């Protein structure tokens, strides 16, 4: 018999190979060993970062150079003040964009949009409009093509908003997010960020409501700031910096894991003997192949003008994080989607695969996306930065109070905005923010808030006496590390911004930010109305602000919590406070169609009732479909990969026992027989669990595309019946992984995938 040492140092025999069960896995191990770090196409010693950055973006600098002055000014008014761009001007912009793109080797253009999935959509058109009379090519790109496209919308999720007979959808240019060139092996494509809506004008995408929410936030914030006496402000935007977590595994392992290929996560796999307990991966030195990947991906993102800033190893083995510098939330959303796309593509170039699933590997930490959120005025001042003057401090406290009120009033909506099948593995588990939404303010700010609620005019801080009278108030310095002490809070004030930590790593940040912008706009509106009532009654604005802040904080203080969000005590306390605690997606999603939520979006013209119901339907259906795919795969992997390996081992053990008994008469093999018995028990357990998994599926069908009450029933069915049945199959299979001959095991194990690059 040929015996071979494999890459793991384990011994495998030719017999194992012939039977083939474990061979794919062993070949994967060998492939991984032969890999080298891959070079980036960018060499910063030749082209400095400053030249690379934005080189594939049709940004302000480019427009300033290429557009006539009056057109450029009109574009700026459109970007900075939300003015409409005249179609004649759009023609000129389109021409300049085309010339710029052609000069860089582009052959095609596409409207690039966000349907109601977590990803983007693109359909490429060449610039070629017709063959000229002389047989030459005519390249054309008009203002009309820039401004509007007409994709067939019938295959995008709509949640029933658009009936299939009205298949036409429209894409419309979003000039607030710059056009860019995507490079691929054989050429470049001009991508134009657009919105996507139906013939009847319903938003079929995630960007339209995000842009609408930015408009209302702007309107309500400017109004409030004017009331407070800050009259020079003309525009307010929300700013977002999404920190993105992800896993990287070698492509050879990935290709041997049908579950990761199709579901983005391992549906099977025993806990690795070495998990994250050594605490040595977090911020550890980055392995060469991984760093080569990161730098290459960053170079591509620099070209696209995506300001990626930090990179590091995360808590779980094979887990990493990248964070950009914050931007206006619409651009930040586009850039986060681009980042994910570039990471996926670049990983493949490096023989790796990038996993954005919230929980690819059970037993180690999952991935999130910390959505850092704030507001800024047209001069770039961060409006959640505690100020140095009494006016700034008054403004800060009023805005802070508005956010506190918004999160308290719509905490259910915030929870629903981040609810999806992948995130259910994370939220509420002992590693990530809990499912109960609450706000952490840090010790110092909490003292301020308590003093304000109590009506105290001054308080003591580490720096001495602090005056808390509006109009003359001096806020204590808020120590930054105050906010870092609590990593368990889902919504933490981190010194000059809020960090919404419950967003899933695979999710688009568009809707969570749409919800945030809209609910904060509603609170700003409320504050303005209250202030106006008081000032009209003759109260001066400082006294009015003080009164409104005190009363509003008092009414909404149940949402404030500085303690350990994982503790049982908090769960009990939160229940007493009446805070919603939705354990999973199925419980959370109905928030979308609650009266007060529908009213919120309707009143501020962000989403109509139909659009909101459509979104709810899409999410319900997405949940069903996700679990349905997992169900199908669990069944097929268990039946066709795990069972055969286990049965093969069972047969070998049985044969060994029989042969030994024949060879040595009267030998006592009780222990070995017990070993065989244990194994067969486990195999039977797996089979019983598998049969159970197959049964309930007769009562459900995951293919329904358009959600409604029926689909919601199905969604509950998946949650209550299918998920536990899948878990039972997994439990038995994972135990078999620890019993069966390693050389027969067909699926790369966690101990390999998470450690070998
Ligand atoms: P950390 O959370 O590790 O202390 P930072 O506070 O510097 O790191 O930033 C984390 C993320 O928050 C980054 O993406 C950063 O750009 C973003 N961020 C910083 N300030 C703001 C702001 N005013 N608005 C939105 N995001 C911000
Ligand atoms: Mg952070």
PDB file of N, CA and C in Angstrom, residues 320-380:
ATOM      1  N   UNK A 320     -11.131  39.667   9.135  1.00  0.00           N
ATOM      2  CA  UNK A 320     -10.414  40.932   8.962  1.00  0.00           C
ATOM      3  C   UNK A 320     -11.397  42.094   8.921  1.00  0.00           C
ATOM      4  N   UNK A 321     -10.845  43.311   8.969  1.00  0.00           N
ATOM      5  CA  UNK A 321     -11.718  44.492   8.857  1.00  0.00           C
ATOM      6  C   UNK A 321     -11.058  45.558   8.002  1.00  0.00           C
ATOM      7  N   UNK A 322     -11.889  46.284   7.271  1.00  0.00           N
ATOM      8  CA  UNK A 322     -11.427  47.444   6.519  1.00  0.00           C
ATOM      9  C   UNK A 322     -12.385  48.588   6.836  1.00  0.00           C
ATOM     10  N   UNK A 323     -11.845  49.794   7.032  1.00  0.00           N
ATOM     11  CA  UNK A 323     -12.727  50.938   7.278  1.00  0.00           C
ATOM     12  C   UNK A 323     -12.298  52.117   6.424  1.00  0.00           C
ATOM     13  N   UNK A 324     -13.275  52.827   5.877  1.00  0.00           N
ATOM     14  CA  UNK A 324     -12.980  54.002   5.055  1.00  0.00           C
ATOM     15  C   UNK A 324     -13.063  55.271   5.896  1.00  0.00           C
ATOM     16  N   UNK A 325     -12.640  56.372   5.313  1.00  0.00           N
ATOM     17  CA  UNK A 325     -12.940  57.673   5.904  1.00  0.00           C
ATOM     18  C   UNK A 325     -14.410  57.960   5.570  1.00  0.00           C
ATOM     19  N   UNK A 326     -15.121  58.550   6.507  1.00  0.00           N
ATOM     20  CA  UNK A 326     -16.559  58.763   6.289  1.00  0.00           C
ATOM     21  C   UNK A 326     -16.820  59.737   5.133  1.00  0.00           C
ATOM     22  N   UNK A 327     -18.010  59.571   4.541  1.00  0.00           N
ATOM     23  CA  UNK A 327     -18.438  60.436   3.437  1.00  0.00           C
ATOM     24  C   UNK A 327     -19.926  60.712   3.582  1.00  0.00           C
ATOM     25  N   UNK A 328     -20.442  61.549   2.707  1.00  0.00           N
ATOM     26  CA  UNK A 328     -21.875  61.803   2.650  1.00  0.00           C
ATOM     27  C   UNK A 328     -22.560  60.441   2.476  1.00  0.00           C
ATOM     28  N   UNK A 329     -23.699  60.225   3.151  1.00  0.00           N
ATOM     29  CA  UNK A 329     -24.172  58.839   3.253  1.00  0.00           C
ATOM     30  C   UNK A 329     -24.545  58.184   1.927  1.00  0.00           C
ATOM     31  N   UNK A 330     -24.984  58.958   0.949  1.00  0.00           N
ATOM     32  CA  UNK A 330     -25.274  58.356  -0.349  1.00  0.00           C
ATOM     33  C   UNK A 330     -23.996  57.820  -0.999  1.00  0.00           C
ATOM     34  N   UNK A 331     -22.954  58.627  -0.979  1.00  0.00           N
ATOM     35  CA  UNK A 331     -21.684  58.204  -1.574  1.00  0.00           C
ATOM     36  C   UNK A 331     -21.070  57.070  -0.750  1.00  0.00           C
ATOM     37  N   UNK A 332     -21.195  57.165   0.576  1.00  0.00           N
ATOM     38  CA  UNK A 332     -20.658  56.105   1.438  1.00  0.00           C
ATOM     39  C   UNK A 332     -21.327  54.770   1.127  1.00  0.00           C
ATOM     40  N   UNK A 333     -22.620  54.815   0.826  1.00  0.00           N
ATOM     41  CA  UNK A 333     -23.358  53.593   0.504  1.00  0.00           C
ATOM     42  C   UNK A 333     -22.844  53.003  -0.809  1.00  0.00           C
ATOM     43  N   UNK A 334     -22.719  53.854  -1.828  1.00  0.00           N
ATOM     44  CA  UNK A 334     -22.182  53.369  -3.110  1.00  0.00           C
ATOM     45  C   UNK A 334     -20.780  52.812  -2.909  1.00  0.00           C
ATOM     46  N   UNK A 335     -19.986  53.524  -2.141  1.00  0.00           N
ATOM     47  CA  UNK A 335     -18.602  53.100  -1.960  1.00  0.00           C
ATOM     48  C   UNK A 335     -18.493  51.802  -1.172  1.00  0.00           C
ATOM     49  N   UNK A 336     -19.391  51.598  -0.215  1.00  0.00           N
ATOM     50  CA  UNK A 336     -19.351  50.335   0.509  1.00  0.00           C
ATOM     51  C   UNK A 336     -19.699  49.167  -0.423  1.00  0.00           C
ATOM     52  N   UNK A 337     -20.690  49.383  -1.301  1.00  0.00           N
ATOM     53  CA  UNK A 337     -21.051  48.323  -2.248  1.00  0.00           C
ATOM     54  C   UNK A 337     -19.908  48.054  -3.222  1.00  0.00           C
ATOM     55  N   UNK A 338     -19.253  49.133  -3.643  1.00  0.00           N
ATOM     56  CA  UNK A 338     -18.105  48.983  -4.540  1.00  0.00           C
ATOM     57  C   UNK A 338     -16.977  48.235  -3.829  1.00  0.00           C
ATOM     58  N   UNK A 339     -16.770  48.604  -2.586  1.00  0.00           N
ATOM     59  CA  UNK A 339     -15.713  47.956  -1.805  1.00  0.00           C
ATOM     60  C   UNK A 339     -15.950  46.445  -1.745  1.00  0.00           C
ATOM     61  N   UNK A 340     -17.194  46.079  -1.471  1.00  0.00           N
ATOM     62  CA  UNK A 340     -17.490  44.647  -1.370  1.00  0.00           C
ATOM     63  C   UNK A 340     -17.218  43.948  -2.705  1.00  0.00           C
ATOM     64  N   UNK A 341     -17.605  44.627  -3.790  1.00  0.00           N
ATOM     65  CA  UNK A 341     -17.407  44.056  -5.119  1.00  0.00           C
ATOM     66  C   UNK A 341     -15.914  43.909  -5.437  1.00  0.00           C
ATOM     67  N   UNK A 342     -15.168  44.949  -5.160  1.00  0.00           N
ATOM     68  CA  UNK A 342     -13.722  44.919  -5.434  1.00  0.00           C
ATOM     69  C   UNK A 342     -13.043  43.857  -4.562  1.00  0.00           C
ATOM     70  N   UNK A 343     -13.476  43.736  -3.323  1.00  0.00           N
ATOM     71  CA  UNK A 343     -12.892  42.716  -2.447  1.00  0.00           C
ATOM     72  C   UNK A 343     -13.169  41.312  -2.987  1.00  0.00           C
ATOM     73  N   UNK A 344     -14.401  41.093  -3.441  1.00  0.00           N
ATOM     74  CA  UNK A 344     -14.735  39.763  -3.977  1.00  0.00           C
ATOM     75  C   UNK A 344     -13.844  39.440  -5.176  1.00  0.00           C
ATOM     76  N   UNK A 345     -13.758  40.403  -6.100  1.00  0.00           N
ATOM     77  CA  UNK A 345     -12.994  40.157  -7.331  1.00  0.00           C
ATOM     78  C   UNK A 345     -11.512  39.985  -7.038  1.00  0.00           C
ATOM     79  N   UNK A 346     -10.980  40.883  -6.217  1.00  0.00           N
ATOM     80  CA  UNK A 346      -9.538  40.840  -5.967  1.00  0.00           C
ATOM     81  C   UNK A 346      -9.163  39.567  -5.221  1.00  0.00           C
ATOM     82  N   UNK A 347     -10.028  39.109  -4.332  1.00  0.00           N
ATOM     83  CA  UNK A 347      -9.740  37.880  -3.593  1.00  0.00           C
ATOM     84  C   UNK A 347      -9.522  36.739  -4.574  1.00  0.00           C
ATOM     85  N   UNK A 348     -10.366  36.670  -5.592  1.00  0.00           N
ATOM     86  CA  UNK A 348     -10.231  35.579  -6.565  1.00  0.00           C
ATOM     87  C   UNK A 348      -8.901  35.654  -7.299  1.00  0.00           C
ATOM     88  N   UNK A 349      -8.487  36.876  -7.616  1.00  0.00           N
ATOM     89  CA  UNK A 349      -7.191  37.043  -8.293  1.00  0.00           C
ATOM     90  C   UNK A 349      -6.064  36.466  -7.421  1.00  0.00           C
ATOM     91  N   UNK A 350      -6.260  36.515  -6.108  1.00  0.00           N
ATOM     92  CA  UNK A 350      -5.226  36.052  -5.179  1.00  0.00           C
ATOM     93  C   UNK A 350      -5.426  34.602  -4.733  1.00  0.00           C
ATOM     94  N   UNK A 351      -6.346  33.896  -5.417  1.00  0.00           N
ATOM     95  CA  UNK A 351      -6.599  32.512  -5.033  1.00  0.00           C
ATOM     96  C   UNK A 351      -7.297  32.427  -3.681  1.00  0.00           C
ATOM     97  N   UNK A 352      -8.001  33.509  -3.328  1.00  0.00           N
ATOM     98  CA  UNK A 352      -8.730  33.538  -2.059  1.00  0.00           C
ATOM     99  C   UNK A 352     -10.208  33.762  -2.347  1.00  0.00           C
ATOM    100  N   UNK A 353     -11.040  33.608  -1.339  1.00  0.00           N
ATOM    101  CA  UNK A 353     -12.435  34.018  -1.451  1.00  0.00           C
ATOM    102  C   UNK A 353     -12.780  34.848  -0.242  1.00  0.00           C
ATOM    103  N   UNK A 354     -13.516  35.912  -0.526  1.00  0.00           N
ATOM    104  CA  UNK A 354     -13.897  36.847   0.522  1.00  0.00           C
ATOM    105  C   UNK A 354     -15.337  36.548   0.928  1.00  0.00           C
ATOM    106  N   UNK A 355     -15.555  36.288   2.208  1.00  0.00           N
ATOM    107  CA  UNK A 355     -16.898  35.940   2.684  1.00  0.00           C
ATOM    108  C   UNK A 355     -17.469  37.095   3.501  1.00  0.00           C
ATOM    109  N   UNK A 356     -18.604  37.612   3.049  1.00  0.00           N
ATOM    110  CA  UNK A 356     -19.245  38.710   3.770  1.00  0.00           C
ATOM    111  C   UNK A 356     -20.401  38.233   4.640  1.00  0.00           C
ATOM    112  N   UNK A 357     -20.660  36.932   4.642  1.00  0.00           N
ATOM    113  CA  UNK A 357     -21.765  36.412   5.458  1.00  0.00           C
ATOM    114  C   UNK A 357     -21.545  36.769   6.933  1.00  0.00           C
ATOM    115  N   UNK A 358     -22.662  36.980   7.657  1.00  0.00           N
ATOM    116  CA  UNK A 358     -22.565  37.374   9.068  1.00  0.00           C
ATOM    117  C   UNK A 358     -22.009  36.270   9.943  1.00  0.00           C
ATOM    118  N   UNK A 359     -22.167  35.021   9.511  1.00  0.00           N
ATOM    119  CA  UNK A 359     -21.681  33.934  10.368  1.00  0.00           C
ATOM    120  C   UNK A 359     -21.232  32.776   9.496  1.00  0.00           C
ATOM    121  N   UNK A 360     -20.096  32.907   8.829  1.00  0.00           N
ATOM    122  CA  UNK A 360     -19.668  31.809   7.961  1.00  0.00           C
ATOM    123  C   UNK A 360     -19.273  30.562   8.748  1.00  0.00           C
ATOM    124  N   UNK A 361     -18.739  30.746   9.947  1.00  0.00           N
ATOM    125  CA  UNK A 361     -18.234  29.605  10.718  1.00  0.00           C
ATOM    126  C   UNK A 361     -18.777  29.654  12.135  1.00  0.00           C
ATOM    127  N   UNK A 362     -19.606  28.682  12.504  1.00  0.00           N
ATOM    128  CA  UNK A 362     -20.119  28.726  13.871  1.00  0.00           C
ATOM    129  C   UNK A 362     -18.968  28.374  14.815  1.00  0.00           C
ATOM    130  N   UNK A 363     -19.052  28.893  16.010  1.00  0.00           N
ATOM    131  CA  UNK A 363     -17.998  28.596  16.987  1.00  0.00           C
ATOM    132  C   UNK A 363     -16.954  29.697  17.086  1.00  0.00           C
ATOM    133  N   UNK A 364     -16.880  30.561  16.062  1.00  0.00           N
ATOM    134  CA  UNK A 364     -16.023  31.748  16.169  1.00  0.00           C
ATOM    135  C   UNK A 364     -16.885  32.977  15.833  1.00  0.00           C
ATOM    136  N   UNK A 365     -16.356  34.155  16.091  1.00  0.00           N
ATOM    137  CA  UNK A 365     -17.137  35.379  15.891  1.00  0.00           C
ATOM    138  C   UNK A 365     -17.684  35.530  14.473  1.00  0.00           C
ATOM    139  N   UNK A 366     -18.782  36.233  14.386  1.00  0.00           N
ATOM    140  CA  UNK A 366     -19.344  36.569  13.088  1.00  0.00           C
ATOM    141  C   UNK A 366     -18.943  37.982  12.684  1.00  0.00           C
ATOM    142  N   UNK A 367     -19.440  38.423  11.526  1.00  0.00           N
ATOM    143  CA  UNK A 367     -19.035  39.727  10.989  1.00  0.00           C
ATOM    144  C   UNK A 367     -20.187  40.722  10.958  1.00  0.00           C
ATOM    145  N   UNK A 368     -19.854  41.961  11.260  1.00  0.00           N
ATOM    146  CA  UNK A 368     -20.839  43.035  11.201  1.00  0.00           C
ATOM    147  C   UNK A 368     -20.323  44.183  10.381  1.00  0.00           C
ATOM    148  N   UNK A 369     -21.126  45.224  10.374  1.00  0.00           N
ATOM    149  CA  UNK A 369     -20.733  46.425   9.656  1.00  0.00           C
ATOM    150  C   UNK A 369     -21.110  47.574  10.577  1.00  0.00           C
ATOM    151  N   UNK A 370     -20.137  48.154  11.254  1.00  0.00           N
ATOM    152  CA  UNK A 370     -20.455  49.263  12.156  1.00  0.00           C
ATOM    153  C   UNK A 370     -20.727  50.502  11.336  1.00  0.00           C
ATOM    154  N   UNK A 371     -21.961  50.982  11.449  1.00  0.00           N
ATOM    155  CA  UNK A 371     -22.387  52.117  10.644  1.00  0.00           C
ATOM    156  C   UNK A 371     -22.231  53.391  11.481  1.00  0.00           C
ATOM    157  N   UNK A 372     -21.104  54.078  11.308  1.00  0.00           N
ATOM    158  CA  UNK A 372     -20.868  55.331  12.040  1.00  0.00           C
ATOM    159  C   UNK A 372     -21.647  56.433  11.352  1.00  0.00           C
ATOM    160  N   UNK A 373     -22.459  57.143  12.119  1.00  0.00           N
ATOM    161  CA  UNK A 373     -23.416  58.084  11.518  1.00  0.00           C
ATOM    162  C   UNK A 373     -23.366  59.423  12.245  1.00  0.00           C
ATOM    163  N   UNK A 374     -23.355  60.478  11.469  1.00  0.00           N
ATOM    164  CA  UNK A 374     -23.474  61.806  12.063  1.00  0.00           C
ATOM    165  C   UNK A 374     -24.099  62.756  11.044  1.00  0.00           C
ATOM    166  N   UNK A 375     -24.155  64.034  11.407  1.00  0.00           N
ATOM    167  CA  UNK A 375     -24.665  65.043  10.473  1.00  0.00           C
ATOM    168  C   UNK A 375     -23.627  66.144  10.353  1.00  0.00           C
ATOM    169  N   UNK A 376     -23.538  66.726   9.153  1.00  0.00           N
ATOM    170  CA  UNK A 376     -22.580  67.817   8.955  1.00  0.00           C
ATOM    171  C   UNK A 376     -23.246  68.948   8.194  1.00  0.00           C
ATOM    172  N   UNK A 377     -22.794  70.190   8.435  1.00  0.00           N
ATOM    173  CA  UNK A 377     -23.372  71.318   7.683  1.00  0.00           C
ATOM    174  C   UNK A 377     -22.554  71.584   6.425  1.00  0.00           C
ATOM    175  N   UNK A 378     -22.953  72.604   5.664  1.00  0.00           N
ATOM    176  CA  UNK A 378     -22.302  72.839   4.371  1.00  0.00           C
ATOM    177  C   UNK A 378     -20.871  73.340   4.525  1.00  0.00           C
ATOM    178  N   UNK A 379     -20.483  73.689   5.739  1.00  0.00           N
ATOM    179  CA  UNK A 379     -19.076  74.064   5.917  1.00  0.00           C
ATOM    180  C   UNK A 379     -18.254  72.895   6.446  1.00  0.00           C
ATOM    181  N   UNK A 380     -18.894  71.740   6.523  1.00  0.00           N
ATOM    182  CA  UNK A 380     -18.163  70.553   6.951  1.00  0.00           C
ATOM    183  C   UNK A 380     -18.102  70.391   8.459  1.00  0.00           C
TER     184      UNK A 380
END
